[in-house]
Every structure is written in structure tokens, then in C-alpha cells.
């Protein structure tokens, strides 16, 4: 060995080095089990400090802190020493503390060694946050300890509250759906020489589509199909208001255009304030004369399939502005004489504007073709055929818009 410049210091340093090597060698040689336990303990302590949960080692029965992990210090905003010097009652509510005391007092006698408590933890600032605490009783070298693992469940609580709120909203929406459906006519009016059927399928729980029948004296029936803009609760409420106004005024007017003029004037203010509008097609059918009178307020044109020309349909249209745009509007009224075997369909644009996977619309041509193919069938079966074909066309996808129809067949 090279002689050092300061023999004493060099030899002392070399001695310490040899002694240190000797101690480690002896520990590994003669105490392998002890070294293994020390290594495992160190790894365990490292894992505890890396955990995102708050972990507390509690003395029994005092429930004093024996140790805490780094996550507990970080989440509670306290130093390790602050927690070790404090009491468990400073960070948990009284109810939770009592549950823990019951476990450590009666648990061993009753054969219980664990409990789970949903409660709060208080930060050193005094702020609380929701946690789920799982506490277990463990024995080490004859002494009893409590190991409490507290997990922050703030996000879980938010998710549970959101789920409860969604459930409440769904219940309310389903109730609104049932109420809205109850406002639609049940059975169509019975009228000699004609059969009528109708349906309304909201795209969501509630919709803005509407249809109705009004039976007059002397074999006359009025029919209406309407579409309130949007699919919100506002549209549904406006639909209900429209129904009420129509039912109150329908017998005060004889002409279809006059009815729309009155309805527009009454609803104009409410529609303007709600920033909504209504399209509507109104017809009056006189069964004894087979005269159909009609007026249009910006609605899609109904189709008339003649028995004498099943391969084609004619559109019924008349001039008229959408309801809610302006007051004092006049609506054109037209008439057409129907014949035995003729089929009339009033509908909303949820039918013709239904889209396939490629974005193609169902369109008037397909609707007319269905009417021709099923001209000899009942109005109810014609409606079923239309809905079936629309569903097949869209690939069974949920409808994007409400779908409403009235089908009338002259016999």
C-alpha cells in the first residue's frame, strides 16, 4: 500500500472503511433474515409514501398517531409532526371517531377486525372533503394497532350526485312525455264514408309535433298537424298552449284560413318572447259533399293519393306565413273534392327529412310510393308501413326529429 502523506489520518480512514465493509459483510453473512426484513420494511414504507390514499397507523386504545404517510400530509395540508402531535378527533367527525372507538373496543371480542366508514377528513385549514375510511386491527409483537386507509371520494360523490340528478330528470321527462301524449287525441272521430288514423312519435322524451281532430256537426271534421320549432320543453309547452287555444276557438270559425289567422294573432306574443315559431296545416272535411278545405301556415305539403292514379300523388298547398312571425296575416283557403278510395296524408318533416347512413333524405317520392302500394289498406296499416319503411331507410337509427302523421281514407 502506498504510504500516505499523513499516516494517522490515512490509516484511520482506511480502518473505518474496513470496519464498514466488515459490518455489512457480517450482516449479510450472519443475519440474512434480519437484512431481508429491513429491506422489506423499507420497501413497504416507500410504497406507503407513494400511495395516493391517506394512511394512518394508530395506537390502541388511545387512537394516537403512530405514523402517517406522505399522502396524508399532502392531502391534509399538515406536516408529519403536526399530525403525530395531534389527535384523531381533529381530522375526523365525532360520528366517525365513535365508530372507530367501537371497533377497537368491541371488535376483538366480537370477532371483528375491520370496518368501512364513509365520512369526511378535515384538513389543517379546517376544510373538509369526503372520504371512505377502511380501518383494520392488526397485531405486531403482541401489541394491537389500527391501520386506517382513507380514500378521497370527491369525484365519486360528484358522479353519484350527477347520477341521482340524471335519474330525477329522466323521471320528470318521462312524466312530461306521458302528459304530452295524453294531450293527443285517443281515438279518431267516427264519420260515415271516411276512416282516419293518426300517430305522433317524439324524437326525445318530449317534442314539438302536434296533431288533433275536431268533430263538427253534420258530418264535418277538422284535422290539424303542426310542428313547433325545436325539441325542448319550451316547444312542448307551446304545443300544449296551441292545443288549448285551438280547442277553445275552433267552433267560432268556419273557414280554415280564418282559424289560422286567429290562432296566429293569439299566439304571436308568446311565440316571439320564446323565440319559437309554428308551422301548421289545417283541413276541414265535409263527408256528405266530400269537399276538403285546407290552409297552410308554412308547413310541409300533404300528399293526396288518388285511387284512379295510384302511381302518383298530388301536393296540397296554399299560401300562408309561419305562425308567430307577424300579426294580422291572412291565410289562403283552397278546396278539393275527394273520391272514393282517395287517401290523404298529413305529416311533419320528420318523415320526409329522415336520413340514411349516407345522408340521403327519405323524401316525398318514397312517401308517395308507399301510399300507392298500400292504397287499398286501412289508414292505420298505411301509417305502420310508412314507419316501417322510414326505419329501414335509416338503418333503425333513433329518429332525429319528431314524426307525426294523419291518414284519411275516403270509402
One Martini backbone bead per residue (centre of mass of N, CA, C, O) as a GRO file, in nm:
protein
  411
    1UNK     BB    1   0.097   0.036   0.022
    2UNK     BB    2   0.072   0.356  -0.011
    3UNK     BB    3   0.220   0.613   0.142
    4UNK     BB    4   0.109   0.858   0.317
    5UNK     BB    5   0.138   1.190   0.417
    6UNK     BB    6  -0.088   1.110   0.653
    7UNK     BB    7  -0.090   0.841   0.840
    8UNK     BB    8  -0.319   0.867   1.047
    9UNK     BB    9  -0.558   0.952   0.865
   10UNK     BB   10  -0.532   0.719   0.664
   11UNK     BB   11  -0.567   0.483   0.857
   12UNK     BB   12  -0.840   0.563   0.974
   13UNK     BB   13  -0.997   0.554   0.705
   14UNK     BB   14  -0.929   0.260   0.642
   15UNK     BB   15  -1.059   0.139   0.895
   16UNK     BB   16  -1.349   0.233   0.849
   17UNK     BB   17  -1.379   0.085   0.582
   18UNK     BB   18  -1.333  -0.201   0.691
   19UNK     BB   19  -1.554  -0.200   0.906
   20UNK     BB   20  -1.793  -0.146   0.715
   21UNK     BB   21  -1.751  -0.395   0.542
   22UNK     BB   22  -1.778  -0.593   0.778
   23UNK     BB   23  -2.068  -0.533   0.869
   24UNK     BB   24  -2.211  -0.597   0.603
   25UNK     BB   25  -2.097  -0.883   0.582
   26UNK     BB   26  -2.208  -0.989   0.849
   27UNK     BB   27  -2.508  -0.936   0.796
   28UNK     BB   28  -2.520  -1.117   0.538
   29UNK     BB   29  -2.400  -1.374   0.679
   30UNK     BB   30  -2.556  -1.380   0.984
   31UNK     BB   31  -2.827  -1.175   0.895
   32UNK     BB   32  -3.036  -1.231   0.648
   33UNK     BB   33  -3.320  -1.199   0.773
   34UNK     BB   34  -3.284  -0.913   0.878
   35UNK     BB   35  -3.216  -0.779   0.607
   36UNK     BB   36  -3.480  -0.856   0.466
   37UNK     BB   37  -3.672  -0.707   0.662
   38UNK     BB   38  -3.549  -0.427   0.620
   39UNK     BB   39  -3.604  -0.412   0.315
   40UNK     BB   40  -3.911  -0.457   0.330
   41UNK     BB   41  -3.972  -0.215   0.512
   42UNK     BB   42  -3.868  -0.002   0.314
   43UNK     BB   43  -4.056  -0.071   0.080
   44UNK     BB   44  -4.321  -0.030   0.234
   45UNK     BB   45  -4.272   0.268   0.304
   46UNK     BB   46  -4.255   0.360   0.009
   47UNK     BB   47  -4.542   0.272  -0.074
   48UNK     BB   48  -4.697   0.448   0.125
   49UNK     BB   49  -4.583   0.723   0.012
   50UNK     BB   50  -4.701   0.662  -0.289
   51UNK     BB   51  -4.973   0.679  -0.205
   52UNK     BB   52  -5.298   0.836  -0.250
   53UNK     BB   53  -5.359   0.759   0.024
   54UNK     BB   54  -5.451   0.781   0.352
   55UNK     BB   55  -5.219   0.674   0.613
   56UNK     BB   56  -5.276   0.522   0.938
   57UNK     BB   57  -5.111   0.471   1.253
   58UNK     BB   58  -5.266   0.330   1.541
   59UNK     BB   59  -5.313   0.343   1.866
   60UNK     BB   60  -5.399   0.105   2.126
   61UNK     BB   61  -5.666   0.286   2.262
   62UNK     BB   62  -5.590   0.600   2.197
   63UNK     BB   63  -5.564   0.686   1.885
   64UNK     BB   64  -5.286   0.750   1.818
   65UNK     BB   65  -5.024   0.857   1.635
   66UNK     BB   66  -4.757   0.673   1.488
   67UNK     BB   67  -4.822   0.708   1.171
   68UNK     BB   68  -4.766   0.861   0.841
   69UNK     BB   69  -4.809   0.952   0.524
   70UNK     BB   70  -4.748   1.168   0.267
   71UNK     BB   71  -5.041   1.192   0.161
   72UNK     BB   72  -5.164   1.296   0.422
   73UNK     BB   73  -5.002   1.556   0.435
   74UNK     BB   74  -5.086   1.668   0.160
   75UNK     BB   75  -5.407   1.657   0.186
   76UNK     BB   76  -5.408   1.809   0.481
   77UNK     BB   77  -5.180   2.027   0.516
   78UNK     BB   78  -4.952   1.872   0.685
   79UNK     BB   79  -4.733   1.774   0.895
   80UNK     BB   80  -4.616   1.504   1.045
   81UNK     BB   81  -4.591   1.633   1.328
   82UNK     BB   82  -4.876   1.749   1.348
   83UNK     BB   83  -5.012   1.471   1.348
   84UNK     BB   84  -4.855   1.328   1.580
   85UNK     BB   85  -4.948   1.563   1.793
   86UNK     BB   86  -5.228   1.490   1.744
   87UNK     BB   87  -5.571   1.410   1.689
   88UNK     BB   88  -5.818   1.229   1.543
   89UNK     BB   89  -6.054   1.440   1.611
   90UNK     BB   90  -5.934   1.669   1.410
   91UNK     BB   91  -6.002   1.487   1.121
   92UNK     BB   92  -6.272   1.370   1.245
   93UNK     BB   93  -6.572   1.307   1.312
   94UNK     BB   94  -6.754   1.199   1.576
   95UNK     BB   95  -6.893   0.957   1.441
   96UNK     BB   96  -6.634   0.821   1.335
   97UNK     BB   97  -6.487   0.799   1.604
   98UNK     BB   98  -6.697   0.612   1.736
   99UNK     BB   99  -6.668   0.376   1.538
  100UNK     BB  100  -6.369   0.323   1.602
  101UNK     BB  101  -6.403   0.270   1.903
  102UNK     BB  102  -6.587   0.024   1.875
  103UNK     BB  103  -6.384  -0.154   1.729
  104UNK     BB  104  -6.145  -0.149   1.944
  105UNK     BB  105  -6.332  -0.247   2.184
  106UNK     BB  106  -6.534  -0.488   2.039
  107UNK     BB  107  -6.407  -0.643   1.803
  108UNK     BB  108  -6.238  -0.876   1.932
  109UNK     BB  109  -6.488  -1.003   2.082
  110UNK     BB  110  -6.667  -1.020   1.795
  111UNK     BB  111  -6.463  -1.081   1.545
  112UNK     BB  112  -6.365  -0.794   1.464
  113UNK     BB  113  -6.120  -0.617   1.222
  114UNK     BB  114  -6.329  -0.424   1.060
  115UNK     BB  115  -6.406  -0.108   0.878
  116UNK     BB  116  -6.644   0.106   0.698
  117UNK     BB  117  -6.629   0.467   0.632
  118UNK     BB  118  -6.840   0.736   0.548
  119UNK     BB  119  -6.686   1.060   0.537
  120UNK     BB  120  -6.457   1.292   0.682
  121UNK     BB  121  -6.186   1.519   0.627
  122UNK     BB  122  -5.967   1.741   0.800
  123UNK     BB  123  -5.796   1.996   0.750
  124UNK     BB  124  -5.585   2.229   0.884
  125UNK     BB  125  -5.787   2.457   0.765
  126UNK     BB  126  -6.093   2.300   0.802
  127UNK     BB  127  -6.138   2.154   0.553
  128UNK     BB  128  -6.356   1.936   0.388
  129UNK     BB  129  -6.362   1.582   0.272
  130UNK     BB  130  -6.454   1.305   0.115
  131UNK     BB  131  -6.447   0.968   0.258
  132UNK     BB  132  -6.306   0.633   0.272
  133UNK     BB  133  -6.275   0.428   0.558
  134UNK     BB  134  -6.035   0.174   0.625
  135UNK     BB  135  -6.024  -0.039   0.914
  136UNK     BB  136  -5.762  -0.221   1.085
  137UNK     BB  137  -5.666  -0.487   1.290
  138UNK     BB  138  -5.334  -0.528   1.432
  139UNK     BB  139  -5.055  -0.738   1.511
  140UNK     BB  140  -4.742  -0.643   1.694
  141UNK     BB  141  -4.572  -0.792   1.920
  142UNK     BB  142  -4.869  -0.798   2.088
  143UNK     BB  143  -4.973  -0.543   1.960
  144UNK     BB  144  -5.232  -0.310   1.899
  145UNK     BB  145  -5.350  -0.190   1.578
  146UNK     BB  146  -5.439   0.076   1.351
  147UNK     BB  147  -5.538   0.071   1.002
  148UNK     BB  148  -5.591   0.364   0.807
  149UNK     BB  149  -5.776   0.409   0.498
  150UNK     BB  150  -5.806   0.710   0.305
  151UNK     BB  151  -6.040   0.795   0.046
  152UNK     BB  152  -6.099   1.003  -0.202
  153UNK     BB  153  -6.464   1.079  -0.299
  154UNK     BB  154  -6.539   1.328  -0.469
  155UNK     BB  155  -6.592   1.212  -0.755
  156UNK     BB  156  -6.796   1.000  -0.667
  157UNK     BB  157  -7.002   1.195  -0.553
  158UNK     BB  158  -7.050   1.348  -0.812
  159UNK     BB  159  -7.146   1.105  -0.974
  160UNK     BB  160  -7.385   1.033  -0.789
  161UNK     BB  161  -7.530   1.306  -0.812
  162UNK     BB  162  -7.557   1.298  -1.120
  163UNK     BB  163  -7.722   1.037  -1.127
  164UNK     BB  164  -7.959   1.139  -0.957
  165UNK     BB  165  -8.027   1.377  -1.139
  166UNK     BB  166  -8.079   1.211  -1.393
  167UNK     BB  167  -8.306   1.041  -1.274
  168UNK     BB  168  -8.492   1.276  -1.214
  169UNK     BB  169  -8.510   1.385  -1.502
  170UNK     BB  170  -8.619   1.126  -1.630
  171UNK     BB  171  -8.879   1.118  -1.467
  172UNK     BB  172  -8.981   1.396  -1.560
  173UNK     BB  173  -8.972   1.337  -1.866
  174UNK     BB  174  -9.166   1.098  -1.860
  175UNK     BB  175  -9.399   1.258  -1.747
  176UNK     BB  176  -9.409   1.462  -1.980
  177UNK     BB  177  -9.465   1.254  -2.196
  178UNK     BB  178  -9.734   1.149  -2.085
  179UNK     BB  179  -9.877   1.420  -2.091
  180UNK     BB  180  -9.844   1.478  -2.391
  181UNK     BB  181  -9.985   1.220  -2.496
  182UNK     BB  182 -10.260   1.290  -2.352
  183UNK     BB  183 -10.316   1.540  -2.557
  184UNK     BB  184 -10.371   1.344  -2.754
  185UNK     BB  185 -10.564   1.173  -2.941
  186UNK     BB  186 -10.711   0.882  -2.925
  187UNK     BB  187 -10.966   0.853  -3.105
  188UNK     BB  188 -11.104   0.877  -3.388
  189UNK     BB  189 -11.350   0.989  -3.561
  190UNK     BB  190 -11.672   0.900  -3.651
  191UNK     BB  191 -11.730   0.870  -4.011
  192UNK     BB  192 -11.904   0.865  -4.279
  193UNK     BB  193 -11.696   0.757  -4.546
  194UNK     BB  194 -11.451   0.749  -4.324
  195UNK     BB  195 -11.099   0.705  -4.239
  196UNK     BB  196 -10.895   0.750  -3.937
  197UNK     BB  197 -10.539   0.817  -3.858
  198UNK     BB  198 -10.288   0.854  -3.590
  199UNK     BB  199  -9.948   0.989  -3.507
  200UNK     BB  200  -9.682   1.027  -3.242
  201UNK     BB  201  -9.312   1.055  -3.250
  202UNK     BB  202  -9.085   1.135  -3.043
  203UNK     BB  203  -8.743   1.179  -3.035
  204UNK     BB  204  -8.794   1.240  -2.747
  205UNK     BB  205  -8.967   1.280  -2.472
  206UNK     BB  206  -9.018   1.557  -2.605
  207UNK     BB  207  -9.220   1.763  -2.830
  208UNK     BB  208  -9.349   1.974  -3.118
  209UNK     BB  209  -9.561   1.795  -3.208
  210UNK     BB  210  -9.901   1.796  -3.370
  211UNK     BB  211 -10.235   1.650  -3.332
  212UNK     BB  212 -10.587   1.674  -3.453
  213UNK     BB  213 -10.943   1.656  -3.378
  214UNK     BB  214 -11.268   1.803  -3.499
  215UNK     BB  215 -11.598   1.768  -3.432
  216UNK     BB  216 -11.872   1.833  -3.616
  217UNK     BB  217 -12.145   1.894  -3.759
  218UNK     BB  218 -12.274   1.730  -4.031
  219UNK     BB  219 -12.006   1.562  -4.113
  220UNK     BB  220 -11.764   1.734  -3.978
  221UNK     BB  221 -11.397   1.760  -3.997
  222UNK     BB  222 -11.111   1.849  -3.825
  223UNK     BB  223 -10.755   1.889  -3.913
  224UNK     BB  224 -10.423   1.879  -3.751
  225UNK     BB  225 -10.079   1.981  -3.826
  226UNK     BB  226  -9.782   2.035  -3.619
  227UNK     BB  227  -9.466   2.245  -3.576
  228UNK     BB  228  -9.248   2.309  -3.333
  229UNK     BB  229  -8.974   2.450  -3.273
  230UNK     BB  230  -8.795   2.214  -3.167
  231UNK     BB  231  -8.718   1.979  -2.856
  232UNK     BB  232  -8.817   2.118  -2.612
  233UNK     BB  233  -9.002   2.224  -2.349
  234UNK     BB  234  -9.096   2.475  -2.495
  235UNK     BB  235  -9.231   2.327  -2.733
  236UNK     BB  236  -9.428   2.162  -2.560
  237UNK     BB  237  -9.573   2.405  -2.430
  238UNK     BB  238  -9.667   2.531  -2.700
  239UNK     BB  239  -9.835   2.294  -2.787
  240UNK     BB  240 -10.035   2.308  -2.549
  241UNK     BB  241 -10.133   2.595  -2.610
  242UNK     BB  242 -10.236   2.544  -2.896
  243UNK     BB  243 -10.449   2.340  -2.820
  244UNK     BB  244 -10.619   2.523  -2.636
  245UNK     BB  245 -10.686   2.742  -2.844
  246UNK     BB  246 -10.818   2.566  -3.058
  247UNK     BB  247 -11.044   2.439  -2.879
  248UNK     BB  248 -11.171   2.727  -2.814
  249UNK     BB  249 -11.202   2.830  -3.146
  250UNK     BB  250 -11.305   2.630  -3.369
  251UNK     BB  251 -11.631   2.704  -3.347
  252UNK     BB  252 -11.593   3.023  -3.436
  253UNK     BB  253 -11.509   2.891  -3.715
  254UNK     BB  254 -11.520   2.790  -4.067
  255UNK     BB  255 -11.255   2.877  -4.175
  256UNK     BB  256 -10.924   2.788  -4.209
  257UNK     BB  257 -10.796   3.071  -4.238
  258UNK     BB  258 -10.932   3.204  -3.987
  259UNK     BB  259 -10.807   3.020  -3.775
  260UNK     BB  260 -10.508   3.096  -3.831
  261UNK     BB  261 -10.533   3.398  -3.780
  262UNK     BB  262 -10.621   3.378  -3.484
  263UNK     BB  263 -10.390   3.203  -3.378
  264UNK     BB  264 -10.160   3.397  -3.450
  265UNK     BB  265 -10.254   3.640  -3.274
  266UNK     BB  266 -10.252   3.489  -2.997
  267UNK     BB  267  -9.939   3.360  -3.021
  268UNK     BB  268  -9.730   3.577  -3.099
  269UNK     BB  269  -9.609   3.677  -2.829
  270UNK     BB  270  -9.512   3.403  -2.716
  271UNK     BB  271  -9.333   3.326  -2.957
  272UNK     BB  272  -9.145   3.571  -2.948
  273UNK     BB  273  -9.038   3.535  -2.657
  274UNK     BB  274  -8.945   3.223  -2.725
  275UNK     BB  275  -8.831   3.195  -3.013
  276UNK     BB  276  -9.076   3.079  -3.183
  277UNK     BB  277  -9.245   2.849  -3.414
  278UNK     BB  278  -9.520   2.760  -3.647
  279UNK     BB  279  -9.628   2.487  -3.825
  280UNK     BB  280  -9.936   2.449  -4.033
  281UNK     BB  281 -10.208   2.217  -4.109
  282UNK     BB  282 -10.546   2.281  -4.226
  283UNK     BB  283 -10.853   2.087  -4.215
  284UNK     BB  284 -11.181   2.040  -4.386
  285UNK     BB  285 -11.429   1.779  -4.376
  286UNK     BB  286 -11.705   1.696  -4.595
  287UNK     BB  287 -11.868   1.409  -4.620
  288UNK     BB  288 -12.125   1.457  -4.800
  289UNK     BB  289 -11.939   1.623  -5.031
  290UNK     BB  290 -11.618   1.576  -5.027
  291UNK     BB  291 -11.497   1.840  -4.906
  292UNK     BB  292 -11.172   1.991  -4.902
  293UNK     BB  293 -11.039   2.213  -4.673
  294UNK     BB  294 -10.745   2.442  -4.687
  295UNK     BB  295 -10.449   2.543  -4.489
  296UNK     BB  296 -10.124   2.722  -4.474
  297UNK     BB  297  -9.834   2.750  -4.226
  298UNK     BB  298  -9.546   2.657  -4.357
  299UNK     BB  299  -9.596   2.366  -4.430
  300UNK     BB  300  -9.586   2.068  -4.527
  301UNK     BB  301  -9.711   1.898  -4.790
  302UNK     BB  302  -9.959   1.718  -4.857
  303UNK     BB  303 -10.085   1.399  -4.969
  304UNK     BB  304 -10.262   1.281  -5.267
  305UNK     BB  305 -10.412   0.965  -5.330
  306UNK     BB  306 -10.541   0.835  -5.609
  307UNK     BB  307 -10.716   0.573  -5.725
  308UNK     BB  308 -10.673   0.652  -6.038
  309UNK     BB  309 -10.351   0.733  -5.931
  310UNK     BB  310 -10.130   0.551  -5.759
  311UNK     BB  311  -9.842   0.647  -5.886
  312UNK     BB  312  -9.950   0.924  -5.778
  313UNK     BB  313  -9.917   1.259  -5.640
  314UNK     BB  314 -10.063   1.533  -5.472
  315UNK     BB  315 -10.014   1.857  -5.368
  316UNK     BB  316 -10.112   2.051  -5.087
  317UNK     BB  317 -10.143   2.404  -5.131
  318UNK     BB  318 -10.092   2.725  -4.955
  319UNK     BB  319 -10.087   3.040  -4.864
  320UNK     BB  320  -9.857   3.097  -4.580
  321UNK     BB  321  -9.744   3.191  -4.282
  322UNK     BB  322  -9.577   3.153  -4.020
  323UNK     BB  323  -9.628   3.122  -3.696
  324UNK     BB  324  -9.508   3.426  -3.525
  325UNK     BB  325  -9.408   3.664  -3.720
  326UNK     BB  326  -9.702   3.804  -3.772
  327UNK     BB  327  -9.958   4.010  -3.766
  328UNK     BB  328 -10.239   4.004  -3.969
  329UNK     BB  329 -10.257   3.735  -4.123
  330UNK     BB  330 -10.329   3.575  -4.422
  331UNK     BB  331 -10.505   3.272  -4.536
  332UNK     BB  332 -10.529   3.052  -4.764
  333UNK     BB  333 -10.817   2.893  -4.927
  334UNK     BB  334 -10.886   2.558  -5.022
  335UNK     BB  335 -11.025   2.313  -5.264
  336UNK     BB  336 -11.130   1.957  -5.271
  337UNK     BB  337 -11.247   1.673  -5.433
  338UNK     BB  338 -11.326   1.365  -5.326
  339UNK     BB  339 -11.282   1.008  -5.356
  340UNK     BB  340 -11.318   0.698  -5.370
  341UNK     BB  341 -11.000   0.582  -5.236
  342UNK     BB  342 -10.878   0.816  -5.121
  343UNK     BB  343 -10.557   0.943  -4.994
  344UNK     BB  344 -10.458   1.120  -4.697
  345UNK     BB  345 -10.149   1.296  -4.593
  346UNK     BB  346 -10.037   1.413  -4.285
  347UNK     BB  347  -9.723   1.577  -4.195
  348UNK     BB  348  -9.394   1.579  -4.092
  349UNK     BB  349  -9.046   1.631  -4.152
  350UNK     BB  350  -8.952   1.363  -4.007
  351UNK     BB  351  -9.009   1.188  -4.256
  352UNK     BB  352  -8.870   1.325  -4.518
  353UNK     BB  353  -8.588   1.396  -4.339
  354UNK     BB  354  -8.493   1.130  -4.315
  355UNK     BB  355  -8.180   0.957  -4.276
  356UNK     BB  356  -7.931   0.803  -4.396
  357UNK     BB  357  -7.606   0.710  -4.366
  358UNK     BB  358  -7.538   0.911  -4.628
  359UNK     BB  359  -7.772   1.158  -4.606
  360UNK     BB  360  -8.027   1.071  -4.726
  361UNK     BB  361  -8.350   1.143  -4.800
  362UNK     BB  362  -8.659   1.017  -4.810
  363UNK     BB  363  -8.896   1.174  -4.918
  364UNK     BB  364  -9.172   1.202  -5.131
  365UNK     BB  365  -9.150   0.958  -5.322
  366UNK     BB  366  -9.159   0.735  -5.106
  367UNK     BB  367  -9.426   0.816  -4.979
  368UNK     BB  368  -9.597   0.784  -5.235
  369UNK     BB  369  -9.531   0.484  -5.286
  370UNK     BB  370  -9.662   0.376  -5.028
  371UNK     BB  371  -9.947   0.478  -5.082
  372UNK     BB  372  -9.988   0.314  -5.344
  373UNK     BB  373  -9.923   0.023  -5.227
  374UNK     BB  374 -10.154   0.091  -4.968
  375UNK     BB  375 -10.439   0.198  -5.067
  376UNK     BB  376 -10.625  -0.061  -4.973
  377UNK     BB  377 -10.570   0.012  -4.692
  378UNK     BB  378 -10.560   0.115  -4.391
  379UNK     BB  379 -10.451   0.384  -4.218
  380UNK     BB  380 -10.292   0.224  -4.003
  381UNK     BB  381 -10.124   0.054  -4.213
  382UNK     BB  382  -9.994   0.293  -4.354
  383UNK     BB  383  -9.840   0.398  -4.110
  384UNK     BB  384  -9.679   0.141  -4.058
  385UNK     BB  385  -9.535   0.143  -4.334
  386UNK     BB  386  -9.388   0.408  -4.305
  387UNK     BB  387  -9.228   0.344  -4.045
  388UNK     BB  388  -9.086   0.098  -4.159
  389UNK     BB  389  -8.939   0.240  -4.399
  390UNK     BB  390  -8.788   0.452  -4.233
  391UNK     BB  391  -8.629   0.255  -4.056
  392UNK     BB  392  -8.485   0.110  -4.290
  393UNK     BB  393  -8.352   0.366  -4.414
  394UNK     BB  394  -8.196   0.439  -4.124
  395UNK     BB  395  -8.114   0.163  -3.977
  396UNK     BB  396  -8.264   0.212  -3.689
  397UNK     BB  397  -8.225   0.486  -3.610
  398UNK     BB  398  -8.271   0.734  -3.423
  399UNK     BB  399  -8.462   0.990  -3.428
  400UNK     BB  400  -8.416   1.346  -3.500
  401UNK     BB  401  -8.732   1.366  -3.534
  402UNK     BB  402  -9.040   1.415  -3.532
  403UNK     BB  403  -9.329   1.190  -3.595
  404UNK     BB  404  -9.621   1.282  -3.794
  405UNK     BB  405  -9.965   1.154  -3.856
  406UNK     BB  406 -10.236   1.169  -4.102
  407UNK     BB  407 -10.487   0.936  -4.214
  408UNK     BB  408 -10.717   0.951  -4.496
  409UNK     BB  409 -11.008   0.756  -4.603
  410UNK     BB  410 -11.216   0.707  -4.869
  411UNK     BB  411 -11.547   0.511  -4.897
   0.00000   0.00000   0.00000
